[in-house]
Every structure is written in structure tokens, then in C-alpha cells.
CSV table of N, CA and C in Angstrom, one decimal:
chain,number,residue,atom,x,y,z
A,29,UNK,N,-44.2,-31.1,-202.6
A,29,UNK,CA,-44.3,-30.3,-203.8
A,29,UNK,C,-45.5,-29.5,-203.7
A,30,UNK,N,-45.3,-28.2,-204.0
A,30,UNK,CA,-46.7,-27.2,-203.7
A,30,UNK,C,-47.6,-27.5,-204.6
A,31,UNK,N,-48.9,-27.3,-204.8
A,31,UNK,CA,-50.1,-27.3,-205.7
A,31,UNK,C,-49.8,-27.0,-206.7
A,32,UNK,N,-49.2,-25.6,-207.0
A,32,UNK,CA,-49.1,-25.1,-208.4
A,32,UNK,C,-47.9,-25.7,-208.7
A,33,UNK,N,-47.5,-26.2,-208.2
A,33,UNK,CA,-46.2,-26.8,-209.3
A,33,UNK,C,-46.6,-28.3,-209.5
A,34,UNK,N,-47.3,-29.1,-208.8
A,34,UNK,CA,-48.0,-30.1,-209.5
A,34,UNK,C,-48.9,-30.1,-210.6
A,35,UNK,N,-49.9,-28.9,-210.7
A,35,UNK,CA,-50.5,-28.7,-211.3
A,35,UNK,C,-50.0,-28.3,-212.6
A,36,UNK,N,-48.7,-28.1,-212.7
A,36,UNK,CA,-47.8,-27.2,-213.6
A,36,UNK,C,-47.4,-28.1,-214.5
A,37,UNK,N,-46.7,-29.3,-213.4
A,37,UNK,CA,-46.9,-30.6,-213.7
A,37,UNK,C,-47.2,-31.1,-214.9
A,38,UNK,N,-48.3,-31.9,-214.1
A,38,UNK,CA,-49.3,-32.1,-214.6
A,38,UNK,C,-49.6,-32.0,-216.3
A,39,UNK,N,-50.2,-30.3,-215.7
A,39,UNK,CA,-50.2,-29.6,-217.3
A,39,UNK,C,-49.3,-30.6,-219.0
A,40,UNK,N,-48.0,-29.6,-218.3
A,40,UNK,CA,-46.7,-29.8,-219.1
A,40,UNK,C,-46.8,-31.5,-219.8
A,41,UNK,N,-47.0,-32.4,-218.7
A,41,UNK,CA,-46.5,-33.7,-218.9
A,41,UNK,C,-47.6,-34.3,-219.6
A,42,UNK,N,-49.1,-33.8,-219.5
A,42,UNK,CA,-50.0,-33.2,-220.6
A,42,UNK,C,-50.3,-33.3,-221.9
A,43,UNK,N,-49.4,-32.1,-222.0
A,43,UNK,CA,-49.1,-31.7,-223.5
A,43,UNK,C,-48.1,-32.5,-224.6
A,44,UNK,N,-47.3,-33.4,-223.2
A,44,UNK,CA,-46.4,-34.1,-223.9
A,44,UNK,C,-46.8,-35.2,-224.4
A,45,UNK,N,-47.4,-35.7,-223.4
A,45,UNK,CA,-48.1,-37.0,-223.7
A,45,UNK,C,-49.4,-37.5,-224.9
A,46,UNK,N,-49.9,-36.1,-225.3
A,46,UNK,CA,-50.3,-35.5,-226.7
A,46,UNK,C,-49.7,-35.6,-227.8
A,47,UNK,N,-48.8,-35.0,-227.7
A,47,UNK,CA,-47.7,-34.9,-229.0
A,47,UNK,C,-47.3,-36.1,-228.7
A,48,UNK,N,-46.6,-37.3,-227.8
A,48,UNK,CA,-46.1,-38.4,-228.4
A,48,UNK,C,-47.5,-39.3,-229.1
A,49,UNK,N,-48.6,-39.2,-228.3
A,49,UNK,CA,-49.5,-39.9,-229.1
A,49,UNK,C,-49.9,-39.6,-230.8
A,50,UNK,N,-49.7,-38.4,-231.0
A,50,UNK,CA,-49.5,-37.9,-232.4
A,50,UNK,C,-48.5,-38.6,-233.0
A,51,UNK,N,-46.9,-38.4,-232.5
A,51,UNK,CA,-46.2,-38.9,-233.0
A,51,UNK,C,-46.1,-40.4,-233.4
A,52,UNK,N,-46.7,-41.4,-232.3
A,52,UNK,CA,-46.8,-43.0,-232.6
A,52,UNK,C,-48.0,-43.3,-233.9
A,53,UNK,N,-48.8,-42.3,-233.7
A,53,UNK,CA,-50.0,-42.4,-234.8
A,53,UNK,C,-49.3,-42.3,-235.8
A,54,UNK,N,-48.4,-41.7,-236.5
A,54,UNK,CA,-47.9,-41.1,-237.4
A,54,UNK,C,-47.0,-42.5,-238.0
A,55,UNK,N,-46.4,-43.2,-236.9
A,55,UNK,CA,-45.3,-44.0,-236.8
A,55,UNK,C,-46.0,-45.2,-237.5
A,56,UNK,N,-47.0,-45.5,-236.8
A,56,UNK,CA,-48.0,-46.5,-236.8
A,56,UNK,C,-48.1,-46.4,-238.1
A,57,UNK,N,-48.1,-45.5,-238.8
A,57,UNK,CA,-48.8,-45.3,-240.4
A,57,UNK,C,-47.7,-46.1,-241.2
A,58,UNK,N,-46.3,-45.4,-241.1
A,58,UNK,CA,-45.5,-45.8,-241.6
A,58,UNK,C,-45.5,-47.4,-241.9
A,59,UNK,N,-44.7,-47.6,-240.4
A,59,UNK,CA,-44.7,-49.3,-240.2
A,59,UNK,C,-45.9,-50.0,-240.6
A,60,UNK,N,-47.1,-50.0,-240.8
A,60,UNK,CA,-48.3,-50.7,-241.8
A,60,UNK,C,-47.9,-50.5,-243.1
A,61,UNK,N,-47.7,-49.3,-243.6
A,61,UNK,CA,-47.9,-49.0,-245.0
A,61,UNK,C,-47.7,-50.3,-246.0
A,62,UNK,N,-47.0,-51.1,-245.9
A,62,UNK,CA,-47.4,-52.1,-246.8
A,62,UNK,C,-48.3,-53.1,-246.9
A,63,UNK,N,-48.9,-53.5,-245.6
A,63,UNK,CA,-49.2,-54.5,-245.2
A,63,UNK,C,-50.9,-54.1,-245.8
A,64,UNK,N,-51.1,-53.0,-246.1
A,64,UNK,CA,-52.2,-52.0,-246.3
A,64,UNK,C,-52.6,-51.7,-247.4
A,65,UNK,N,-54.0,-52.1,-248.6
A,65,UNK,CA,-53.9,-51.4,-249.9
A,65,UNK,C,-54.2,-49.8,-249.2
A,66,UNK,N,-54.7,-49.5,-250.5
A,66,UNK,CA,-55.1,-48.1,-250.8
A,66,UNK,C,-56.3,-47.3,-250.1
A,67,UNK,N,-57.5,-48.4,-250.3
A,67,UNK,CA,-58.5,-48.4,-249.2
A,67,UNK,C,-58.2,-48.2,-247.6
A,68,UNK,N,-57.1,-48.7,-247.0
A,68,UNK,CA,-56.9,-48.5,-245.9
A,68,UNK,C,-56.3,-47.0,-245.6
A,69,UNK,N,-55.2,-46.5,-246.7
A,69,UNK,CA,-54.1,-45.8,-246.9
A,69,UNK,C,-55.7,-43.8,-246.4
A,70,UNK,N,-56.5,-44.4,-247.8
A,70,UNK,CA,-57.4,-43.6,-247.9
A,70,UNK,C,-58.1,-43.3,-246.6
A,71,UNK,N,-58.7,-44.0,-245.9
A,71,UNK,CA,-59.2,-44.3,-244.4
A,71,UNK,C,-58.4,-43.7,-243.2
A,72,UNK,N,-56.8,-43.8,-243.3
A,72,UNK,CA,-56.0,-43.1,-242.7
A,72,UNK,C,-56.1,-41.6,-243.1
A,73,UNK,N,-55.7,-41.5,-244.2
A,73,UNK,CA,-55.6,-40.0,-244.6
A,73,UNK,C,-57.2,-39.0,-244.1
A,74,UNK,N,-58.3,-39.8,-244.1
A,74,UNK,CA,-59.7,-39.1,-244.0
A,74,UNK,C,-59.2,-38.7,-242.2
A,75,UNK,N,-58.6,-39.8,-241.7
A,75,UNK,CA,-59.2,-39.8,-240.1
A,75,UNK,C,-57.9,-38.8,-239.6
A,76,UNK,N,-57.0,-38.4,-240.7
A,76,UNK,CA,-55.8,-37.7,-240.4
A,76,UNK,C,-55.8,-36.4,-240.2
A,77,UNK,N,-56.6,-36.3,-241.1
A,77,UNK,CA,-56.9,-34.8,-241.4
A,77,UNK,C,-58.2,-34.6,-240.7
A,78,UNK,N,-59.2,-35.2,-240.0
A,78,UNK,CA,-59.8,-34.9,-239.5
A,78,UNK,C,-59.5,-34.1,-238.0
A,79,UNK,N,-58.5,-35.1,-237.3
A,79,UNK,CA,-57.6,-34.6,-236.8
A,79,UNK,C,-57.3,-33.4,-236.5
A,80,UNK,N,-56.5,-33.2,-237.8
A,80,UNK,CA,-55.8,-31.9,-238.5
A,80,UNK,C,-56.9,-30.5,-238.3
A,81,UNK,N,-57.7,-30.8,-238.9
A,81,UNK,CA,-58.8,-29.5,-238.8
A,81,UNK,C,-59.4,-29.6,-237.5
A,82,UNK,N,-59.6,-30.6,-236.6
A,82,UNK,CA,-60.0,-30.6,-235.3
A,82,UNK,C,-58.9,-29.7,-234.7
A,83,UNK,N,-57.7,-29.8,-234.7
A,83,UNK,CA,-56.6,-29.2,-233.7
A,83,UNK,C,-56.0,-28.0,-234.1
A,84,UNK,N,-56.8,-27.8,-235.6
A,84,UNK,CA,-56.3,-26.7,-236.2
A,84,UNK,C,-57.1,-25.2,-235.2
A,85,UNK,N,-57.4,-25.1,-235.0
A,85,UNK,CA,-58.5,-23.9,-234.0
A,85,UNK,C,-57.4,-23.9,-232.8
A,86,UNK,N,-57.1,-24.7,-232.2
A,86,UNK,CA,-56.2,-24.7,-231.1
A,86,UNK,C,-54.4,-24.6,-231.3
A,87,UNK,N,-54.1,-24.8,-232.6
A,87,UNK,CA,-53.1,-24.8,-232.5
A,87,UNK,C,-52.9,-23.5,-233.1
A,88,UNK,N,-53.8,-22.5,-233.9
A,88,UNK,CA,-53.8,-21.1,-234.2
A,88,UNK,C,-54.3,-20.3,-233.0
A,89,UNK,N,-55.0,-20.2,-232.0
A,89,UNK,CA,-54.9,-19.9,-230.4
A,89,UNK,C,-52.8,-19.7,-230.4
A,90,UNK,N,-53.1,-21.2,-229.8
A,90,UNK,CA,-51.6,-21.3,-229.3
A,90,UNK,C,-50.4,-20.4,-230.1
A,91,UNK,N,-50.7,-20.2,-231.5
A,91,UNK,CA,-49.9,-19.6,-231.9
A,91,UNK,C,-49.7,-18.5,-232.2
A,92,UNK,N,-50.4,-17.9,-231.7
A,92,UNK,CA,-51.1,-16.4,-231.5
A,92,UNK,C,-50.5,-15.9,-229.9
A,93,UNK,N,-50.8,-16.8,-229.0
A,93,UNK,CA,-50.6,-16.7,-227.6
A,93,UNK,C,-48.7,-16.4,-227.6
A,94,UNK,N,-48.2,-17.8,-228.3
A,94,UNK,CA,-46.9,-18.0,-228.6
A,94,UNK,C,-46.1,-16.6,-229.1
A,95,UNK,N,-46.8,-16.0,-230.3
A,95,UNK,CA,-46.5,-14.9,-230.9
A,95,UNK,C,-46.0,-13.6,-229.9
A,96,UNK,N,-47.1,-13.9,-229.6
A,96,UNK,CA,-47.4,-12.3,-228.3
A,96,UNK,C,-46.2,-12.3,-227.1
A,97,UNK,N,-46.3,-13.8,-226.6
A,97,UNK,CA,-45.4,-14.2,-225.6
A,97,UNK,C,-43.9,-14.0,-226.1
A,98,UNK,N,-43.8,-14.2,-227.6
A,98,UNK,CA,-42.6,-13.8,-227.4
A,98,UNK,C,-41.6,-12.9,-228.0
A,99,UNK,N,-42.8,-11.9,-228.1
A,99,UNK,CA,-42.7,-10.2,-228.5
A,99,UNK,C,-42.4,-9.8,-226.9
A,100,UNK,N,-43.3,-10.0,-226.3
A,100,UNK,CA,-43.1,-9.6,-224.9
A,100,UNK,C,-41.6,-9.7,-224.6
A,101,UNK,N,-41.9,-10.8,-224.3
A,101,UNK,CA,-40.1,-11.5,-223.6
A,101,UNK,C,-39.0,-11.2,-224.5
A,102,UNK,N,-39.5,-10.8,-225.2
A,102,UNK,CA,-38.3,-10.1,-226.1
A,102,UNK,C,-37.8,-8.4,-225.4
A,103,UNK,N,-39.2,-7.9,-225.5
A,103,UNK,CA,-39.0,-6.1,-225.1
A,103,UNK,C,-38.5,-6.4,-223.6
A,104,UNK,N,-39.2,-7.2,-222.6
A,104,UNK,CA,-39.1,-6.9,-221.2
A,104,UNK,C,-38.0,-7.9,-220.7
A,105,UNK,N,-37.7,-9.0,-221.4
A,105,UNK,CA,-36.8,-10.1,-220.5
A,105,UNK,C,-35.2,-9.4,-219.5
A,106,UNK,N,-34.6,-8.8,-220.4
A,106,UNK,CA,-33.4,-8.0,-219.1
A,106,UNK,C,-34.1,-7.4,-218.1
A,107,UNK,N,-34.9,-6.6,-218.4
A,107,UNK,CA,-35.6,-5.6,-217.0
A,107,UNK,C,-36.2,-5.9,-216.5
A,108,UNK,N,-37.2,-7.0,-216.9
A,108,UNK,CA,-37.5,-7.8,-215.4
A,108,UNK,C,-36.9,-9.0,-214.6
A,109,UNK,N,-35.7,-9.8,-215.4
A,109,UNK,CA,-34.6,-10.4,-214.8
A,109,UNK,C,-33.8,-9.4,-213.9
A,110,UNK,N,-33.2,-8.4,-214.4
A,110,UNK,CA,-32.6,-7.5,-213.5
A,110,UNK,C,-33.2,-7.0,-211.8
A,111,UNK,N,-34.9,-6.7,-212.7
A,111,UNK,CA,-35.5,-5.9,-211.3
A,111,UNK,C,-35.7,-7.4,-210.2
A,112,UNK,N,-35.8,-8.4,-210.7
A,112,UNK,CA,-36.1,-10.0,-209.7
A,112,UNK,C,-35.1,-10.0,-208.5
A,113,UNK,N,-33.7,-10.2,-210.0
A,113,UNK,CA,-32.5,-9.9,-208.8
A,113,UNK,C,-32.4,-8.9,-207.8
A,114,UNK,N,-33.1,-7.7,-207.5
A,114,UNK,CA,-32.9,-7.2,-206.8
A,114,UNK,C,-33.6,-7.1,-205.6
A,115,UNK,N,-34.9,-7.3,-206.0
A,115,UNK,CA,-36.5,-6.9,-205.3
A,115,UNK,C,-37.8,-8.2,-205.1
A,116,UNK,N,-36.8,-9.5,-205.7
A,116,UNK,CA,-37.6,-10.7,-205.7
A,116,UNK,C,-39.0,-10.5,-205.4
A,117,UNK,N,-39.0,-9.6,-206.2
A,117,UNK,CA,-41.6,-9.6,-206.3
A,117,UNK,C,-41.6,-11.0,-206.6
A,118,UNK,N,-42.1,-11.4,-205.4
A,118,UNK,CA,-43.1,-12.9,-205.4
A,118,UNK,C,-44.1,-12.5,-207.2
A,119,UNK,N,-45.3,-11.2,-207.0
A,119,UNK,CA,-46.0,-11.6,-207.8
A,119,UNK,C,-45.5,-11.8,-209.2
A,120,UNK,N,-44.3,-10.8,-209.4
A,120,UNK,CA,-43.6,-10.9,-210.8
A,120,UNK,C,-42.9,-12.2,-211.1
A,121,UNK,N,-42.4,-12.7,-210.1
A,121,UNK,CA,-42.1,-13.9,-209.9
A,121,UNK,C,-42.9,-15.4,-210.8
A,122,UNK,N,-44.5,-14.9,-210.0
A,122,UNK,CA,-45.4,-15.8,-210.2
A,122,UNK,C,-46.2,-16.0,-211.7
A,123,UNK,N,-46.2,-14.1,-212.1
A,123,UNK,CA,-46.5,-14.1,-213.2
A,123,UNK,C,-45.3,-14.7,-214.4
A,124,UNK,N,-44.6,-14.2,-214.2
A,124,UNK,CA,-43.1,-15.1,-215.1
A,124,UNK,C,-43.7,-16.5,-215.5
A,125,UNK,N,-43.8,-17.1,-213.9
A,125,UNK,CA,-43.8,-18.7,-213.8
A,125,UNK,C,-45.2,-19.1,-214.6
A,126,UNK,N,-46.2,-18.4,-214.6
A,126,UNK,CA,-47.5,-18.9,-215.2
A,126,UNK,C,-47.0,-18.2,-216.5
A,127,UNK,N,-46.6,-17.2,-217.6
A,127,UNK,CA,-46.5,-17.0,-218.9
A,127,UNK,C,-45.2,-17.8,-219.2
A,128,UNK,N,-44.2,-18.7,-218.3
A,128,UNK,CA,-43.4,-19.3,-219.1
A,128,UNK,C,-44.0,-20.3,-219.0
A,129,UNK,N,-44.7,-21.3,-218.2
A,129,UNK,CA,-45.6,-22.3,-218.1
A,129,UNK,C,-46.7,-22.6,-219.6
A,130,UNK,N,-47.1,-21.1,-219.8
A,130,UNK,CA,-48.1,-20.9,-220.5
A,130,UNK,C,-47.4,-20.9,-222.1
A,131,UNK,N,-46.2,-20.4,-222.1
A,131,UNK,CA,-45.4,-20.7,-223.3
A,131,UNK,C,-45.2,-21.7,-223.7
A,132,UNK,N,-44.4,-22.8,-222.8
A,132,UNK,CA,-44.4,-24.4,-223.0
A,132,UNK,C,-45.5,-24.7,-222.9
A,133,UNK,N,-46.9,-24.9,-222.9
A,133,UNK,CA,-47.8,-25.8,-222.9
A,133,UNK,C,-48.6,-25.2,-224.6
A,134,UNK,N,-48.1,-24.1,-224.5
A,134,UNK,CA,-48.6,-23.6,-226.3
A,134,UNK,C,-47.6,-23.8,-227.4
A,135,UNK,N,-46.1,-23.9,-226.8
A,135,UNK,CA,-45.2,-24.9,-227.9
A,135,UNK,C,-45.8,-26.3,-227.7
A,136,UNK,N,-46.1,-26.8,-226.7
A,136,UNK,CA,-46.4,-28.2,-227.2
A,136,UNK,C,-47.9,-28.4,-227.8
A,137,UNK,N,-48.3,-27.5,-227.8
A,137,UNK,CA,-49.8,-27.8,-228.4
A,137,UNK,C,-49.4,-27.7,-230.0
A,138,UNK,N,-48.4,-26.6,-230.6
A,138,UNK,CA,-47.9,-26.5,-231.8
A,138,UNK,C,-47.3,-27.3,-232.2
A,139,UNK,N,-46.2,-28.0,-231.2
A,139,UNK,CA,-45.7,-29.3,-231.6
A,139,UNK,C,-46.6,-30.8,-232.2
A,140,UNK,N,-47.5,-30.8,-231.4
A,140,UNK,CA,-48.6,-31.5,-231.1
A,140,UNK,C,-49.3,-31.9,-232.6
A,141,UNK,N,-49.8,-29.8,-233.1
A,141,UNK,CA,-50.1,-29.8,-234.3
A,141,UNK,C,-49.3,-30.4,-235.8
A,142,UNK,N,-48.1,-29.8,-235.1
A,142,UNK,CA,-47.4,-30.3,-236.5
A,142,UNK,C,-47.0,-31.7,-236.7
A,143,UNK,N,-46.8,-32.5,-235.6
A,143,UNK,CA,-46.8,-33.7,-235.5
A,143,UNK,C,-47.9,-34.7,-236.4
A,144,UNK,N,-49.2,-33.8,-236.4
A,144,UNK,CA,-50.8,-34.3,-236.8
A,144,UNK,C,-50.6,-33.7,-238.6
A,145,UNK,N,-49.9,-32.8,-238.7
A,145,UNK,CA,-49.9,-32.6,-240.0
A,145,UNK,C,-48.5,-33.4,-240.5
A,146,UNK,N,-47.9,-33.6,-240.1
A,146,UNK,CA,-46.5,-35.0,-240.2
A,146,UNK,C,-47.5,-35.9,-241.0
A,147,UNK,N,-48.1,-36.2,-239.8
A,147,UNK,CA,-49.2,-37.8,-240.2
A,147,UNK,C,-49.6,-37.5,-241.5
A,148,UNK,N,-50.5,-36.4,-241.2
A,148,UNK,CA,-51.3,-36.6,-242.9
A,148,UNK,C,-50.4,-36.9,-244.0
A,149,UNK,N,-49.4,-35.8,-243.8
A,149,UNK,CA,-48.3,-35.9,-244.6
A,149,UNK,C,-47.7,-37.5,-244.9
A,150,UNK,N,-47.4,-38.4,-243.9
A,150,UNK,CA,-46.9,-39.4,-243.9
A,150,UNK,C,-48.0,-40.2,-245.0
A,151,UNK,N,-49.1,-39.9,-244.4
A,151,UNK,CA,-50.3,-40.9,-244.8
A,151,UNK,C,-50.4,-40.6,-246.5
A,152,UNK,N,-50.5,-39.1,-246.8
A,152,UNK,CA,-50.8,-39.1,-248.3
A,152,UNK,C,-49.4,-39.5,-249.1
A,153,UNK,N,-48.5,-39.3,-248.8
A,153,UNK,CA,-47.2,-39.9,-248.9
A,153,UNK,C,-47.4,-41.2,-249.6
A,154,UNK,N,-47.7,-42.1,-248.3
A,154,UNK,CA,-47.5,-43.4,-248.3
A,154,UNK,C,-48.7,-44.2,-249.7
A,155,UNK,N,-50.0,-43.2,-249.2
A,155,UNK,CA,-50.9,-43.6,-250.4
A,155,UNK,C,-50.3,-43.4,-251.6
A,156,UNK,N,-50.0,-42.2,-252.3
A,156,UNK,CA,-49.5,-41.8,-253.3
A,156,UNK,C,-48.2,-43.0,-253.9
A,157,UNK,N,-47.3,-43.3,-252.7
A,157,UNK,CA,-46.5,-44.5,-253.5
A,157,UNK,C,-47.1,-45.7,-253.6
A,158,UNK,N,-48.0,-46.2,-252.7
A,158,UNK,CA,-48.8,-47.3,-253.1
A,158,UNK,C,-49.7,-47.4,-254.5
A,159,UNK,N,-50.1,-46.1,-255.0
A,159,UNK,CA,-50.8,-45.8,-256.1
A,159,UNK,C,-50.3,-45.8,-257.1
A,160,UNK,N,-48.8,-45.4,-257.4
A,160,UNK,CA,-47.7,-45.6,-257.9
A,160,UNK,C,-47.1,-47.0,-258.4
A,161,UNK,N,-47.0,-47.4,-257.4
A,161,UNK,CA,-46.6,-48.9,-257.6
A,161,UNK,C,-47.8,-49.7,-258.0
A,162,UNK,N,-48.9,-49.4,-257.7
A,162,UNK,CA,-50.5,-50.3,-258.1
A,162,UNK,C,-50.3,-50.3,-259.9
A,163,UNK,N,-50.3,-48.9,-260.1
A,163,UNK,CA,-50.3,-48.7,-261.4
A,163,UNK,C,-49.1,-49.1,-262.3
A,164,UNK,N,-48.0,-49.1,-261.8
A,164,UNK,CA,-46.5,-49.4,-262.3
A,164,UNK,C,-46.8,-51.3,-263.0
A,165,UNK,N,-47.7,-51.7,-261.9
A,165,UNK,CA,-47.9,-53.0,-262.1
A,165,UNK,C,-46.9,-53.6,-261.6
């Protein structure tokens, strides 16, 4: 397997392995939620959103990159599929391969994001019914 496609790799499997860890965190929240007062609930939600605003900067990049990428590939995708099939440009080739590369690793950084805002969501969720039921008696 050549370098850049390990490294491509790599990348990709990356990004994925990001977003599932978002997503178990998220899971994690869930499956506790009872076992947990409010004090815990609250502790989750702080470290949730901390999170959140940490990955928030990178997931507005990504989404910006995402945007652009796919204004482009909207105006040029037939004419430069067309011109490939004829004239196989290695570098157009290469560039495709790093802006589609670069497209999947900025969906999954957005995926990533929204996964992290899932959580908070999950977390203030879960607090709010616990607070509910505290008070319901």
C-alpha cells in the first residue's frame, strides 16, 4: 500500500475513532443516569459542554471547509470527471483524492461535533428528569 494512502488511512480511521468515542461518552451518560443524583448529572453536563466549546472552533473550520467543498463539487464535478476519463491528469487526479479525503475527515470532525452536542443534550436531558422526579417526590 503506497504512503499516501496509508496516511489517508490513517487520517480517516482517525476521525472515526473520535466520533465513536463521543458517541460511547454520550452512551455512557445514558446507561448511568440513574444510578447518579443530580450532583453527578451536573458534573457531566459542565465536562460536556466543555467539550462542546473546545471542539466548537474546529468544527466551524470544518464547516466552512465543508461548505466551500461542496459549492465546488457542485460547479466542477461533470467537467472534471469527464476531462479524467479522457486525459487521466495524475495531478487532477491527486488533487480530487486529497479534497475528497479532506471532505470526509471535515464530515467526520462535524459528525464528531454533533455527537458532543448529542451528549450535552443527553446529559441536560437526563438532569432535568432527575430534577423532575426529585421534586415530584
Amino acid at each position: 500500500m503506497s504512503d499516501q494512502m496509508e496516511h489517508s488511512r490513517e487520517r480517516l480511521q482517525a476521525g472515526i475513532r473520535t466520533a465513536e468515542v463521543h458517541l460511547k461518552d454520550a452512551s455512557s451518560h445514558v446507561e448511568s443516569a440513574v444510578e447518579h443524583g443530580i450532583e453527578v448529572l451536573d458534573q457531566q453536563c459542565t465536562e460536556a459542554l466543555a467539550k462542546c466549546d473546545a471542539s466548537r472552533a474546529k468544527a466551524d473550520e470544518a464547516g466552512v471547509r465543508m461548505t466551500h467543498f461542496l459549492a465546488e463539487a457542485k460547479d466542477q464535478a461533470i467537467a472534471k470527471f469527464e476531462d479524467w476519463k479522457t486525459d487521466r491528469d495524475i495531478a487532477k487526479l491527486e488533487k480530487h483524492a486529497d479534497n475528497a479525503e479532506q471532505q470526509a475527515l471535515d464530515a467526520l470532525e462535524l459528525a464528531a461535533f454533533a455527537i458532543i452536542e448529542a451528549e450535552v443534550a443527553v446529559v441536560e436531558a437526563l438532569r432535568a428528569r432527575k430534577v423532575a422526579i426529585e421534586v415530584a417526590g
